[in-house]
Short mmCIF file of C-alpha atoms in Angstrom, two decimals:
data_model
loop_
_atom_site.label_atom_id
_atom_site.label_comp_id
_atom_site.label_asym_id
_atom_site.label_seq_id
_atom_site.Cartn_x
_atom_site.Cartn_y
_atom_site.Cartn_z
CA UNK E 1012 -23.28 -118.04 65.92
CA UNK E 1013 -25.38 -114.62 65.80
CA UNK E 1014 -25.75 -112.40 62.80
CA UNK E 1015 -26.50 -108.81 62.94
CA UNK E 1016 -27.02 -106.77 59.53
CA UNK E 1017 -26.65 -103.39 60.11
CA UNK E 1018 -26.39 -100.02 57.51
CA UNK E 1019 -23.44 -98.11 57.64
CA UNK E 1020 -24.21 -94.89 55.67
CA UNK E 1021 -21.31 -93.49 55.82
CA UNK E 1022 -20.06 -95.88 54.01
CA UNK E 1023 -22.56 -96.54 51.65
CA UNK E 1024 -23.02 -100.15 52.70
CA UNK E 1025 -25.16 -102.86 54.89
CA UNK E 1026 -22.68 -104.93 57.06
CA UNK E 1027 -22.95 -108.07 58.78
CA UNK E 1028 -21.14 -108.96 62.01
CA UNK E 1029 -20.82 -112.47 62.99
CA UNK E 1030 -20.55 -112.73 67.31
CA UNK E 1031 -19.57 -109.14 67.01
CA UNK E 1032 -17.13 -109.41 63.95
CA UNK E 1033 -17.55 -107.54 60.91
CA UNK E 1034 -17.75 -110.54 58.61
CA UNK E 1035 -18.87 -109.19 55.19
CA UNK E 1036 -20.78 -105.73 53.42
CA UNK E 1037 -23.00 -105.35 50.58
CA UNK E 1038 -22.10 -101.96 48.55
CA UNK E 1039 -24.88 -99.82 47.07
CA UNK E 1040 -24.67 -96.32 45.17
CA UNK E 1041 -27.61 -94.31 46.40
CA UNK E 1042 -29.81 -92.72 43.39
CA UNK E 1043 -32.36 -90.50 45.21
CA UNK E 1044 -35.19 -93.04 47.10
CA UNK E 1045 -33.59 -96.11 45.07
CA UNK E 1046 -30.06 -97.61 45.84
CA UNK E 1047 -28.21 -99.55 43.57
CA UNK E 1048 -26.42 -102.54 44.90
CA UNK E 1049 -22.82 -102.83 43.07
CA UNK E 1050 -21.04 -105.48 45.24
CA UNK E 1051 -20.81 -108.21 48.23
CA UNK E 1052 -17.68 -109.36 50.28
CA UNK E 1053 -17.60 -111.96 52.70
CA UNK E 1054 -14.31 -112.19 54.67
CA UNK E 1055 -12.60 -115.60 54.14
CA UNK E 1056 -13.05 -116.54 57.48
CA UNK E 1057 -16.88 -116.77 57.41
CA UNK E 1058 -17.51 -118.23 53.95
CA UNK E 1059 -19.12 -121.00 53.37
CA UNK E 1060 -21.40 -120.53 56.23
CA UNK E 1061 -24.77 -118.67 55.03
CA UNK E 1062 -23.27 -115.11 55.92
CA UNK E 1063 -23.78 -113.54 52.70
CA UNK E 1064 -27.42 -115.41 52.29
CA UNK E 1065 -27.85 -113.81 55.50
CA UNK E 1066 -26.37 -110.43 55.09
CA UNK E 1067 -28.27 -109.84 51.69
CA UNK E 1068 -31.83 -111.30 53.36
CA UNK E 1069 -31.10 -108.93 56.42
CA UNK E 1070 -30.49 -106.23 54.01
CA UNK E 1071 -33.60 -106.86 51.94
CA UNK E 1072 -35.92 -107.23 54.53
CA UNK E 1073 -34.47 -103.61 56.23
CA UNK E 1074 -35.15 -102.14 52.75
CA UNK E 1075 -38.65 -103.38 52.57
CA UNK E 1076 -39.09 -101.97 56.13
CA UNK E 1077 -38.89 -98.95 55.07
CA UNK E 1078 -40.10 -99.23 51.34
CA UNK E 1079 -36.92 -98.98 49.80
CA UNK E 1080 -36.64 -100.26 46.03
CA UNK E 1081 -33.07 -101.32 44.64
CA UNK E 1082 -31.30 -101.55 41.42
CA UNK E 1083 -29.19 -104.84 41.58
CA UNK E 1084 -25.92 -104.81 39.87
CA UNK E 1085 -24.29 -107.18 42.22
CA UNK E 1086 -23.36 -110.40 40.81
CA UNK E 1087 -24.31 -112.44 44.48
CA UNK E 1088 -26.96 -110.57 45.37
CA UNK E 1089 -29.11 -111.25 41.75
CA UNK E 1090 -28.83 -115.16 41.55
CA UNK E 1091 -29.75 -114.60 45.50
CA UNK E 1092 -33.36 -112.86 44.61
CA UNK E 1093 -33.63 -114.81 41.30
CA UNK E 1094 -33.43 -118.33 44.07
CA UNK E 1095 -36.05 -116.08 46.71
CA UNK E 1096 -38.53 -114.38 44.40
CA UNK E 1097 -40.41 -113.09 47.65
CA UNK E 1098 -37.93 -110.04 47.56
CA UNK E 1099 -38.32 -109.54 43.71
CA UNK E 1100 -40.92 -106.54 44.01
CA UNK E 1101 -38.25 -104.82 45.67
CA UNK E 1102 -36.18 -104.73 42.37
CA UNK E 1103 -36.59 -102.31 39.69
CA UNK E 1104 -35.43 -102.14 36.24
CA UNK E 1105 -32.47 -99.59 35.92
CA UNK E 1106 -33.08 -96.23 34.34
#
């Protein structure tokens, strides 16, 4: 099984596709230089299977990349940093 996390601007979201299908999205609101991350879907086919760990690490370590910051209002994507504190600096408090 292959996993590639991509950003889909248009749509204000980073997806995952699992062997080529889109399998899940994390949803972010962008606030200038910082985007705030409001939700995470992982089709019902592909749960259960480390595809949102791996969407939301994918999407974390693009972010750093490019030395993003994030406001996390997600309700998956919190507990995820809280349980990998190496992507904590990335978070900031909201305004």
């Amino acid at each position: 099984m292959s996993f590639l996390v991509e950003e889909n601007p248009a749509k204000h979201r980073f997806e995952i596709l699992v062997d080529g299908a889109l399998a899940g999205f994390t949803a972010y609101v962008p606030r200038g230089e910082v985007l705030v991350f409001t939700h995470t879907e992982v089709d019902e086919r592909f749960q259960n299977m480390g595809v949102g760990s791996a969407l939301v690490r994918g999407t974390l370590d693009q972010i750093r990349e490019r030395g993003g910051r994030i406001v996390v209002k997600c309700p998956f994507m919190g507990p995820f940093i809280e349980r990998h504190p190496e992507y904590a600096d990335l978070v900031i408090p909201e305004p």
